[in-house]
Amino acid sequence: MYPILAIDQGTTSTKAYLRMAGGATRLVGSRGHRQLHPYPGWVEHDPLELLDNIRALMEAAGPLARLGLANQGETVVAWDAQTKRPLHNAIVWQDNRTAPETERLKAADLEAETLARAGLPLDPYFSATKLRWLLDNTQDARALHRQGRLRLGTSDAFFIDCLTNTFATDVSTASRTSLLNLRTLQWDETLCTLFGVPRECLPEIRPTAGNFGQLPGGAALTASAVDQQAALFGHGCQHPGDIKITFGTGAFALGLTGTAPAMGATNGLLPTAAWQIGAAAPQYALDGGILTAGSALEWLRGIGLLADFAEIDTFSGPSAAAQGVFFVPALAGLGCPYWDRTARGAWFGLSLETPRAALIRAVVEGIALRAAQLAGAFAQTAPLARISIDGGLSRSAYFTQFLANALGHPVSVAASADLTAIGMIQLCESLHGAAPPAGQAWAVAKPQSGDFTAIHAQFAGAVERTRARKN
């Protein structure tokens, strides 16, 4: 079953890791891609550029036995079934172009339907309205639909179709579309009708670890998952109450809940499929996304406030929060538990004495305080057993310690920076009776400060003020 290649096709780059039979794992390579912003609020990728990067990394890896592929989640593509030609750039999960449509559906009192069936609110973050936009606004889409040649799907389905000629997605990715019935794990006819997405244009839904076809050369594609679910598996989260937070472009928390979806009152968290291994019972989770995390630091660097990411570990003295300076990281709107895409980022508590370092520090702390809001929402639904983190910000000692203080709970930090790829490898291995994933090395940050109640209250107030100020 070796070598196994794990490809993590993410928002800003595509990375590949190779595991050999002895357990050794190495980075094959990383390839960036363009971020396209044709209009304000629009975010696109060239799907052929992404596909070329995947193929280049596969070639660089050499002969393979198996491949696992992680995807961005809610990013969508429309393409021709015969030629595999994309009809438009991929619409990325961050894209906000369908906000008017989601507001129209809300005004028609249809959100209760999506919550009851898919477990998801009406928000342009999810795939359904983006898929309908492609159908309505892409040249040739309607004609190809009449000919039975139109394919609509999340980016994984496009990659799998091009690589193996299998038109399929997995349960975790399908659960991010607003078109999946979370109880049956099948496309829901009512939801497809509600959003105007033709059921016949959608891919087959398969287990996360299973059969997705053969690659040129004979290797098998045996696992496909949303990057966040793959990271959850790579964190070794196997029991209800285990939660991980990945700090990348955004920050995404996932916590396992068991073999049944946690529908109903979830404090703004969203039920989702975590994974399904072969014919075993599916595992479910609660999901909470912060739309701006690492991208806020990129923004600071872009406007000249942050010279180097290493600066965030050079702070001294009281935190910005302790000094009454806060930043709400809503540069792309607020995700869970507010789901308010009209909110915008803002500093609070500034004075003539506020130095540049406090502005930077408030941004770092604001990301941690938003993550603490997610964990707090989860704790109201299910007891927290273990919190582990990964991603770029997890490598900052200041950020990690502030997060542990804000949570009032120990935080395990993965020694590996690429839990998504490790999770994909382990999902491939799981089909062959491998033991549940463990074996990661962890550093643990324990809370060191006192009561954060006042800081949380001040930050929550700042969030509400950003929501009240519509731009």
GROMACS .gro file of C-alpha atoms in nm:
model
  471
    1MET     CA    1   0.000   0.000   0.000
    2TYR     CA    2   0.306   0.230  -0.006
    3PRO     CA    3   0.422   0.485  -0.118
    4ILE     CA    4   0.125   0.707  -0.021
    5LEU     CA    5   0.111   1.064  -0.146
    6ALA     CA    6  -0.102   1.320   0.037
    7ILE     CA    7  -0.189   1.636  -0.153
    8ASP     CA    8  -0.325   1.935   0.036
    9GLN     CA    9  -0.485   2.165  -0.220
   10GLY     CA   10  -0.537   2.478  -0.011
   11THR     CA   11  -0.644   2.837  -0.052
   12THR     CA   12  -0.300   2.982  -0.124
   13SER     CA   13  -0.088   2.682  -0.223
   14THR     CA   14  -0.080   2.311  -0.302
   15LYS     CA   15   0.153   2.090  -0.095
   16ALA     CA   16   0.241   1.725  -0.122
   17TYR     CA   17   0.387   1.479   0.130
   18LEU     CA   18   0.509   1.127   0.061
   19ARG     CA   19   0.504   0.843   0.314
   20MET     CA   20   0.714   0.531   0.256
   21ALA     CA   21   0.662   0.181   0.396
   22GLY     CA   22   0.892   0.240   0.693
   23GLY     CA   23   0.687   0.536   0.810
   24ALA     CA   24   0.925   0.808   0.691
   25THR     CA   25   0.737   1.109   0.553
   26ARG     CA   26   0.887   1.390   0.348
   27LEU     CA   27   0.770   1.707   0.178
   28VAL     CA   28   0.767   1.660  -0.197
   29GLY     CA   29   0.701   2.022  -0.274
   30SER     CA   30   0.475   2.324  -0.252
   31ARG     CA   31   0.335   2.532  -0.537
   32GLY     CA   32   0.154   2.863  -0.498
   33HIS     CA   33  -0.120   2.989  -0.724
   34ARG     CA   34  -0.275   3.322  -0.814
   35GLN     CA   35  -0.548   3.488  -0.609
   36LEU     CA   36  -0.790   3.651  -0.851
   37HIS     CA   37  -1.014   3.941  -0.739
   38PRO     CA   38  -1.208   4.060  -1.045
   39TYR     CA   39  -1.447   4.269  -0.832
   40PRO     CA   40  -1.465   4.370  -0.465
   41GLY     CA   41  -1.573   4.072  -0.258
   42TRP     CA   42  -1.503   3.824  -0.539
   43VAL     CA   43  -1.229   3.562  -0.494
   44GLU     CA   44  -1.139   3.319  -0.773
   45HIS     CA   45  -0.876   3.059  -0.864
   46ASP     CA   46  -0.789   2.918  -1.205
   47PRO     CA   47  -0.894   2.551  -1.173
   48LEU     CA   48  -0.651   2.444  -1.445
   49GLU     CA   49  -0.365   2.611  -1.259
   50LEU     CA   50  -0.462   2.416  -0.946
   51LEU     CA   51  -0.488   2.093  -1.145
   52ASP     CA   52  -0.150   2.152  -1.308
   53ASN     CA   53   0.005   2.202  -0.963
   54ILE     CA   54  -0.145   1.875  -0.839
   55ARG     CA   55  -0.014   1.687  -1.142
   56ALA     CA   56   0.331   1.844  -1.112
   57LEU     CA   57   0.358   1.735  -0.748
   58MET     CA   58   0.239   1.384  -0.835
   59GLU     CA   59   0.508   1.362  -1.102
   60ALA     CA   60   0.772   1.492  -0.861
   61ALA     CA   61   0.675   1.223  -0.608
   62GLY     CA   62   0.750   0.937  -0.846
   63PRO     CA   63   0.569   0.599  -0.857
   64LEU     CA   64   0.279   0.576  -0.612
   65ALA     CA   65   0.053   0.310  -0.469
   66ARG     CA   66  -0.212   0.541  -0.322
   67LEU     CA   67  -0.314   0.904  -0.320
   68GLY     CA   68  -0.513   1.107  -0.068
   69LEU     CA   69  -0.646   1.447  -0.173
   70ALA     CA   70  -0.753   1.727   0.062
   71ASN     CA   71  -0.957   2.017  -0.075
   72GLN     CA   72  -1.058   2.371   0.018
   73GLY     CA   73  -1.413   2.274   0.112
   74GLU     CA   74  -1.670   2.514  -0.027
   75THR     CA   75  -1.482   2.624  -0.343
   76VAL     CA   76  -1.676   2.531  -0.660
   77VAL     CA   77  -1.620   2.462  -1.030
   78ALA     CA   78  -1.842   2.412  -1.336
   79TRP     CA   79  -1.704   2.205  -1.622
   80ASP     CA   80  -1.780   2.004  -1.935
   81ALA     CA   81  -1.814   1.631  -1.864
   82GLN     CA   82  -1.665   1.535  -2.202
   83THR     CA   83  -1.375   1.775  -2.242
   84LYS     CA   84  -1.312   1.843  -1.869
   85ARG     CA   85  -1.292   2.213  -1.965
   86PRO     CA   86  -1.381   2.450  -1.680
   87LEU     CA   87  -1.646   2.701  -1.780
   88HIS     CA   88  -1.528   2.969  -1.540
   89ASN     CA   89  -1.269   3.030  -1.272
   90ALA     CA   90  -1.330   2.843  -0.949
   91ILE     CA   91  -1.533   3.050  -0.701
   92VAL     CA   92  -1.345   3.034  -0.371
   93TRP     CA   93  -1.502   2.977  -0.030
   94GLN     CA   94  -1.417   3.337   0.070
   95ASP     CA   95  -1.619   3.481  -0.220
   96ASN     CA   96  -1.915   3.703  -0.129
   97ARG     CA   97  -2.082   3.758  -0.467
   98THR     CA   98  -2.396   3.562  -0.378
   99ALA     CA   99  -2.477   3.766  -0.066
  100PRO     CA  100  -2.782   3.925  -0.236
  101GLU     CA  101  -2.918   3.580  -0.321
  102THR     CA  102  -2.872   3.447   0.031
  103GLU     CA  103  -3.046   3.757   0.165
  104ARG     CA  104  -3.335   3.699  -0.077
  105LEU     CA  105  -3.370   3.340   0.043
  106LYS     CA  106  -3.362   3.455   0.404
  107ALA     CA  107  -3.633   3.710   0.332
  108ALA     CA  108  -3.843   3.427   0.192
  109ASP     CA  109  -3.810   3.246   0.529
  110LEU     CA  110  -3.618   2.954   0.376
  111GLU     CA  111  -3.330   2.940   0.624
  112ALA     CA  112  -3.526   2.709   0.856
  113GLU     CA  113  -3.531   2.454   0.571
  114THR     CA  114  -3.156   2.460   0.517
  115LEU     CA  115  -3.090   2.438   0.891
  116ALA     CA  116  -3.327   2.142   0.932
  117ARG     CA  117  -3.194   1.947   0.637
  118ALA     CA  118  -2.830   2.051   0.581
  119GLY     CA  119  -2.760   2.192   0.927
  120LEU     CA  120  -2.628   2.510   0.764
  121PRO     CA  121  -2.748   2.871   0.763
  122LEU     CA  122  -2.794   3.073   0.447
  123ASP     CA  123  -2.453   3.228   0.380
  124PRO     CA  124  -2.247   3.282   0.063
  125TYR     CA  125  -1.965   3.089   0.234
  126PHE     CA  126  -2.135   2.760   0.144
  127SER     CA  127  -2.138   2.615  -0.205
  128ALA     CA  128  -2.503   2.603  -0.315
  129THR     CA  129  -2.556   2.965  -0.416
  130LYS     CA  130  -2.215   2.972  -0.585
  131LEU     CA  131  -2.309   2.665  -0.790
  132ARG     CA  132  -2.634   2.834  -0.893
  133TRP     CA  133  -2.439   3.149  -0.987
  134LEU     CA  134  -2.221   2.940  -1.220
  135LEU     CA  135  -2.531   2.790  -1.380
  136ASP     CA  136  -2.687   3.133  -1.435
  137ASN     CA  137  -2.381   3.337  -1.530
  138THR     CA  138  -2.140   3.107  -1.711
  139GLN     CA  139  -2.136   3.090  -2.087
  140ASP     CA  140  -2.242   2.748  -2.221
  141ALA     CA  141  -2.364   2.620  -1.881
  142ARG     CA  142  -2.731   2.606  -1.977
  143ALA     CA  143  -2.654   2.456  -2.318
  144LEU     CA  144  -2.430   2.187  -2.164
  145HIS     CA  145  -2.703   2.112  -1.909
  146ARG     CA  146  -2.952   2.050  -2.189
  147GLN     CA  147  -2.699   1.816  -2.352
  148GLY     CA  148  -2.636   1.627  -2.027
  149ARG     CA  149  -2.272   1.741  -2.021
  150LEU     CA  150  -2.272   1.997  -1.738
  151ARG     CA  151  -2.095   1.908  -1.417
  152LEU     CA  152  -2.122   2.118  -1.104
  153GLY     CA  153  -1.924   2.043  -0.793
  154THR     CA  154  -1.675   2.137  -0.530
  155SER     CA  155  -1.314   2.157  -0.644
  156ASP     CA  156  -1.236   1.801  -0.531
  157ALA     CA  157  -1.494   1.659  -0.772
  158PHE     CA  158  -1.329   1.847  -1.059
  159PHE     CA  159  -0.982   1.720  -0.965
  160ILE     CA  160  -1.100   1.361  -0.916
  161ASP     CA  161  -1.286   1.364  -1.248
  162CYS     CA  162  -0.980   1.494  -1.431
  163LEU     CA  163  -0.738   1.256  -1.257
  164THR     CA  164  -0.939   0.932  -1.255
  165ASN     CA  165  -1.245   0.995  -1.474
  166THR     CA  166  -1.461   0.935  -1.165
  167PHE     CA  167  -1.727   1.197  -1.093
  168ALA     CA  168  -1.744   1.181  -0.714
  169THR     CA  169  -1.704   1.372  -0.390
  170ASP     CA  170  -1.691   1.255  -0.028
  171VAL     CA  171  -1.936   1.297   0.259
  172SER     CA  172  -1.728   1.563   0.435
  173THR     CA  173  -1.708   1.789   0.131
  174ALA     CA  174  -2.071   1.733   0.032
  175SER     CA  175  -2.175   1.839   0.381
  176ARG     CA  176  -2.033   2.188   0.312
  177THR     CA  177  -2.258   2.259   0.013
  178SER     CA  178  -2.602   2.317   0.177
  179LEU     CA  179  -2.734   2.054  -0.066
  180LEU     CA  180  -2.664   1.741   0.142
  181ASN     CA  181  -2.919   1.596   0.381
  182LEU     CA  182  -2.699   1.552   0.687
  183ARG     CA  183  -2.901   1.261   0.821
  184THR     CA  184  -2.905   1.052   0.501
  185LEU     CA  185  -2.572   1.176   0.358
  186GLN     CA  186  -2.734   1.202   0.016
  187TRP     CA  187  -2.823   1.498  -0.203
  188ASP     CA  188  -3.153   1.641  -0.084
  189GLU     CA  189  -3.410   1.702  -0.359
  190THR     CA  190  -3.583   1.976  -0.159
  191LEU     CA  191  -3.258   2.165  -0.111
  192CYS     CA  192  -3.155   2.124  -0.473
  193THR     CA  193  -3.490   2.270  -0.576
  194LEU     CA  194  -3.466   2.551  -0.321
  195PHE     CA  195  -3.126   2.664  -0.454
  196GLY     CA  196  -3.202   2.582  -0.818
  197VAL     CA  197  -2.908   2.343  -0.856
  198PRO     CA  198  -2.984   2.044  -1.086
  199ARG     CA  199  -2.937   1.720  -0.893
  200GLU     CA  200  -2.824   1.540  -1.209
  201CYS     CA  201  -2.524   1.774  -1.242
  202LEU     CA  202  -2.385   1.689  -0.897
  203PRO     CA  203  -2.122   1.418  -0.824
  204GLU     CA  204  -2.182   1.085  -0.654
  205ILE     CA  205  -2.121   1.095  -0.279
  206ARG     CA  206  -1.875   0.834  -0.147
  207PRO     CA  207  -1.706   0.754   0.187
  208THR     CA  208  -1.405   0.971   0.274
  209ALA     CA  209  -1.175   0.669   0.266
  210GLY     CA  210  -1.274   0.438  -0.017
  211ASN     CA  211  -1.258   0.405  -0.393
  212PHE     CA  212  -1.224   0.719  -0.606
  213GLY     CA  213  -1.075   0.551  -0.912
  214GLN     CA  214  -0.732   0.486  -1.055
  215LEU     CA  215  -0.470   0.736  -1.159
  216PRO     CA  216  -0.264   0.707  -1.476
  217GLY     CA  217   0.001   0.448  -1.394
  218GLY     CA  218  -0.231   0.239  -1.178
  219ALA     CA  219  -0.216   0.408  -0.838
  220ALA     CA  220  -0.546   0.428  -0.650
  221LEU     CA  221  -0.706   0.747  -0.520
  222THR     CA  222  -0.835   0.613  -0.189
  223ALA     CA  223  -0.917   0.917   0.027
  224SER     CA  224  -1.066   1.259  -0.032
  225ALA     CA  225  -1.173   1.509   0.233
  226VAL     CA  226  -1.211   1.874   0.322
  227ASP     CA  227  -0.877   2.000   0.449
  228GLN     CA  228  -1.021   2.081   0.792
  229GLN     CA  229  -1.167   1.734   0.839
  230ALA     CA  230  -0.838   1.582   0.726
  231ALA     CA  231  -0.657   1.795   0.984
  232LEU     CA  232  -0.901   1.679   1.253
  233PHE     CA  233  -0.808   1.319   1.172
  234GLY     CA  234  -0.439   1.407   1.166
  235HIS     CA  235  -0.469   1.564   1.511
  236GLY     CA  236  -0.566   1.221   1.642
  237CYS     CA  237  -0.914   1.343   1.738
  238GLN     CA  238  -1.120   1.026   1.772
  239HIS     CA  239  -1.361   1.088   2.060
  240PRO     CA  240  -1.655   1.323   2.123
  241GLY     CA  241  -1.529   1.642   2.284
  242ASP     CA  242  -1.195   1.640   2.100
  243ILE     CA  243  -1.156   1.972   1.919
  244LYS     CA  244  -0.892   2.113   1.689
  245ILE     CA  245  -0.842   2.463   1.554
  246THR     CA  246  -0.640   2.518   1.239
  247PHE     CA  247  -0.503   2.870   1.192
  248GLY     CA  248  -0.451   2.934   0.823
  249THR     CA  249  -0.600   3.202   0.600
  250GLY     CA  250  -0.902   3.171   0.826
  251ALA     CA  251  -0.929   2.977   1.150
  252PHE     CA  252  -1.145   2.667   1.161
  253ALA     CA  253  -1.255   2.475   1.467
  254LEU     CA  254  -1.391   2.124   1.446
  255GLY     CA  255  -1.504   1.913   1.739
  256LEU     CA  256  -1.623   1.553   1.720
  257THR     CA  257  -1.975   1.476   1.841
  258GLY     CA  258  -2.023   1.105   1.752
  259THR     CA  259  -2.212   0.898   1.498
  260ALA     CA  260  -2.522   1.120   1.475
  261PRO     CA  261  -2.537   1.484   1.359
  262ALA     CA  262  -2.592   1.742   1.633
  263MET     CA  263  -2.889   1.917   1.476
  264GLY     CA  264  -3.085   2.195   1.643
  265ALA     CA  265  -2.951   2.440   1.900
  266THR     CA  266  -2.571   2.440   1.860
  267ASN     CA  267  -2.485   2.795   1.972
  268GLY     CA  268  -2.393   2.911   1.624
  269LEU     CA  269  -2.173   2.609   1.549
  270LEU     CA  270  -2.262   2.406   1.245
  271PRO     CA  271  -2.311   2.028   1.230
  272THR     CA  272  -2.103   1.865   0.959
  273ALA     CA  273  -1.980   1.525   0.846
  274ALA     CA  274  -1.630   1.461   0.978
  275TRP     CA  275  -1.551   1.146   0.778
  276GLN     CA  276  -1.663   0.798   0.684
  277ILE     CA  277  -1.414   0.514   0.650
  278GLY     CA  278  -1.533   0.250   0.408
  279ALA     CA  279  -1.861   0.095   0.522
  280ALA     CA  280  -1.819   0.203   0.886
  281ALA     CA  281  -2.062   0.443   1.048
  282PRO     CA  282  -1.994   0.807   0.961
  283GLN     CA  283  -1.852   1.040   1.224
  284TYR     CA  284  -1.997   1.387   1.275
  285ALA     CA  285  -1.857   1.710   1.413
  286LEU     CA  286  -1.949   2.067   1.495
  287ASP     CA  287  -1.776   2.332   1.290
  288GLY     CA  288  -1.699   2.696   1.352
  289GLY     CA  289  -1.513   2.915   1.109
  290ILE     CA  290  -1.337   3.250   1.154
  291LEU     CA  291  -1.306   3.402   0.810
  292THR     CA  292  -0.994   3.609   0.885
  293ALA     CA  293  -0.692   3.478   1.078
  294GLY     CA  294  -0.354   3.450   0.906
  295SER     CA  295  -0.485   3.676   0.630
  296ALA     CA  296  -0.512   3.956   0.891
  297LEU     CA  297  -0.135   3.934   0.946
  298GLU     CA  298  -0.081   3.934   0.570
  299TRP     CA  299  -0.295   4.248   0.559
  300LEU     CA  300  -0.083   4.410   0.833
  301ARG     CA  301   0.230   4.332   0.635
  302GLY     CA  302   0.073   4.459   0.315
  303ILE     CA  303  -0.009   4.799   0.465
  304GLY     CA  304   0.336   4.829   0.621
  305LEU     CA  305   0.250   4.788   0.990
  306LEU     CA  306   0.415   4.446   1.024
  307ALA     CA  307   0.766   4.405   0.886
  308ASP     CA  308   0.816   4.039   0.974
  309PHE     CA  309   0.596   3.768   1.126
  310ALA     CA  310   0.866   3.708   1.389
  311GLU     CA  311   0.766   4.043   1.545
  312ILE     CA  312   0.464   3.885   1.710
  313ASP     CA  313   0.692   3.695   1.946
  314THR     CA  314   0.878   4.007   2.061
  315PHE     CA  315   0.597   4.173   2.259
  316SER     CA  316   0.663   4.267   2.623
  317GLY     CA  317   0.454   4.405   2.906
  318PRO     CA  318   0.075   4.384   2.943
  319SER     CA  319  -0.129   4.252   2.654
  320ALA     CA  320  -0.310   4.496   2.427
  321ALA     CA  321  -0.638   4.361   2.568
  322ALA     CA  322  -0.525   4.437   2.922
  323GLN     CA  323  -0.459   4.793   2.803
  324GLY     CA  324  -0.811   4.818   2.659
  325VAL     CA  325  -0.700   4.796   2.294
  326PHE     CA  326  -0.892   4.545   2.081
  327PHE     CA  327  -0.913   4.447   1.716
  328VAL     CA  328  -1.210   4.260   1.571
  329PRO     CA  329  -1.071   4.049   1.281
  330ALA     CA  330  -1.376   4.084   1.056
  331LEU     CA  331  -1.187   4.186   0.742
  332ALA     CA  332  -1.400   3.941   0.539
  333GLY     CA  333  -1.702   3.956   0.771
  334LEU     CA  334  -1.776   3.754   1.083
  335GLY     CA  335  -1.817   3.379   1.066
  336CYS     CA  336  -1.938   3.157   1.349
  337PRO     CA  337  -2.127   3.214   1.574
  338TYR     CA  338  -2.250   3.544   1.422
  339TRP     CA  339  -2.257   3.467   1.048
  340ASP     CA  340  -2.257   3.835   0.962
  341ARG     CA  341  -2.076   3.901   0.636
  342THR     CA  342  -2.152   4.275   0.651
  343ALA     CA  343  -1.937   4.331   0.962
  344ARG     CA  344  -1.595   4.486   0.906
  345GLY     CA  345  -1.271   4.482   1.102
  346ALA     CA  346  -1.198   4.761   1.347
  347TRP     CA  347  -0.966   4.866   1.628
  348PHE     CA  348  -1.115   4.990   1.954
  349GLY     CA  349  -0.961   5.179   2.245
  350LEU     CA  350  -0.701   5.375   2.048
  351SER     CA  351  -0.548   5.696   2.180
  352LEU     CA  352  -0.261   5.928   2.088
  353GLU     CA  353  -0.039   5.711   2.309
  354THR     CA  354  -0.120   5.383   2.129
  355PRO     CA  355   0.204   5.254   1.970
  356ARG     CA  356   0.239   5.052   1.650
  357ALA     CA  357   0.320   4.737   1.850
  358ALA     CA  358  -0.015   4.758   2.030
  359LEU     CA  359  -0.198   4.767   1.696
  360ILE     CA  360  -0.019   4.453   1.582
  361ARG     CA  361  -0.064   4.286   1.917
  362ALA     CA  362  -0.438   4.361   1.919
  363VAL     CA  363  -0.476   4.188   1.582
  364VAL     CA  364  -0.298   3.874   1.709
  365GLU     CA  365  -0.504   3.875   2.028
  366GLY     CA  366  -0.827   3.940   1.839
  367ILE     CA  367  -0.778   3.619   1.641
  368ALA     CA  368  -0.723   3.429   1.967
  369LEU     CA  369  -1.030   3.587   2.129
  370ARG     CA  370  -1.246   3.491   1.831
  371ALA     CA  371  -1.111   3.135   1.858
  372ALA     CA  372  -1.204   3.137   2.227
  373GLN     CA  373  -1.558   3.234   2.128
  374LEU     CA  374  -1.573   2.925   1.907
  375ALA     CA  375  -1.446   2.695   2.181
  376GLY     CA  376  -1.689   2.850   2.426
  377ALA     CA  377  -1.980   2.780   2.193
  378PHE     CA  378  -1.867   2.418   2.160
  379ALA     CA  379  -1.837   2.380   2.538
  380GLN     CA  380  -2.203   2.482   2.571
  381THR     CA  381  -2.300   2.189   2.350
  382ALA     CA  382  -2.056   1.915   2.454
  383PRO     CA  383  -1.786   1.903   2.724
  384LEU     CA  384  -1.439   1.986   2.592
  385ALA     CA  385  -1.197   1.697   2.629
  386ARG     CA  386  -0.890   1.813   2.437
  387ILE     CA  387  -0.800   2.124   2.238
  388SER     CA  388  -0.522   2.103   1.984
  389ILE     CA  389  -0.410   2.357   1.727
  390ASP     CA  390  -0.204   2.374   1.411
  391GLY     CA  391  -0.133   2.613   1.127
  392GLY     CA  392   0.094   2.913   1.091
  393LEU     CA  393  -0.009   3.102   1.404
  394SER     CA  394   0.039   2.790   1.618
  395ARG     CA  395   0.414   2.840   1.571
  396SER     CA  396   0.398   3.168   1.764
  397ALA     CA  397   0.468   3.119   2.133
  398TYR     CA  398   0.295   3.450   2.215
  399PHE     CA  399  -0.021   3.363   2.026
  400THR     CA  400  -0.038   3.011   2.168
  401GLN     CA  401   0.006   3.127   2.527
  402PHE     CA  402  -0.248   3.407   2.489
  403LEU     CA  403  -0.495   3.156   2.341
  404ALA     CA  404  -0.446   2.916   2.635
  405ASN     CA  405  -0.501   3.208   2.874
  406ALA     CA  406  -0.815   3.318   2.688
  407LEU     CA  407  -0.953   2.963   2.684
  408GLY     CA  408  -0.861   2.883   3.042
  409HIS     CA  409  -0.774   2.540   2.908
  410PRO     CA  410  -0.448   2.369   2.804
  411VAL     CA  411  -0.369   2.388   2.434
  412SER     CA  412  -0.178   2.110   2.257
  413VAL     CA  413   0.038   2.233   1.971
  414ALA     CA  414   0.131   1.989   1.700
  415ALA     CA  415   0.501   1.951   1.630
  416SER     CA  416   0.419   1.896   1.265
  417ALA     CA  417   0.302   2.198   1.069
  418ASP     CA  418   0.105   1.990   0.820
  419LEU     CA  419  -0.163   1.794   1.001
  420THR     CA  420  -0.388   1.806   0.693
  421ALA     CA  421  -0.141   1.598   0.490
  422ILE     CA  422  -0.077   1.364   0.782
  423GLY     CA  423  -0.452   1.317   0.819
  424MET     CA  424  -0.488   1.232   0.450
  425ILE     CA  425  -0.210   0.973   0.475
  426GLN     CA  426  -0.373   0.820   0.781
  427LEU     CA  427  -0.712   0.812   0.609
  428CYS     CA  428  -0.551   0.614   0.326
  429GLU     CA  429  -0.393   0.381   0.583
  430SER     CA  430  -0.723   0.340   0.770
  431LEU     CA  431  -0.864   0.126   0.490
  432HIS     CA  432  -0.607  -0.139   0.575
  433GLY     CA  433  -0.679  -0.174   0.944
  434ALA     CA  434  -0.414   0.069   1.064
  435ALA     CA  435  -0.449   0.176   1.426
  436PRO     CA  436  -0.628   0.507   1.494
  437PRO     CA  437  -0.390   0.798   1.443
  438ALA     CA  438  -0.174   0.900   1.736
  439GLY     CA  439   0.199   0.932   1.740
  440GLN     CA  440   0.222   1.310   1.694
  441ALA     CA  441   0.459   1.504   1.918
  442TRP     CA  442   0.282   1.779   2.109
  443ALA     CA  443   0.385   2.082   2.308
  444VAL     CA  444   0.132   2.195   2.568
  445ALA     CA  445   0.061   2.557   2.661
  446LYS     CA  446  -0.111   2.584   2.998
  447PRO     CA  447  -0.311   2.887   3.115
  448GLN     CA  448  -0.087   3.125   3.310
  449SER     CA  449  -0.303   3.431   3.372
  450GLY     CA  450  -0.611   3.499   3.580
  451ASP     CA  451  -0.976   3.555   3.499
  452PHE     CA  452  -1.041   3.666   3.140
  453THR     CA  453  -1.412   3.737   3.201
  454ALA     CA  454  -1.377   4.116   3.170
  455ILE     CA  455  -1.163   4.089   2.856
  456HIS     CA  456  -1.412   3.854   2.693
  457ALA     CA  457  -1.695   4.093   2.777
  458GLN     CA  458  -1.506   4.391   2.633
  459PHE     CA  459  -1.421   4.200   2.317
  460ALA     CA  460  -1.781   4.082   2.274
  461GLY     CA  461  -1.889   4.444   2.303
  462ALA     CA  462  -1.640   4.544   2.034
  463VAL     CA  463  -1.777   4.272   1.807
  464GLU     CA  464  -2.131   4.400   1.854
  465ARG     CA  465  -2.022   4.755   1.772
  466THR     CA  466  -1.867   4.638   1.445
  467ARG     CA  467  -2.192   4.464   1.358
  468ALA     CA  468  -2.393   4.778   1.431
  469ARG     CA  469  -2.173   4.987   1.200
  470LYS     CA  470  -2.268   4.870   0.850
  471ASN     CA  471  -2.042   4.981   0.568
   0.00000   0.00000   0.00000
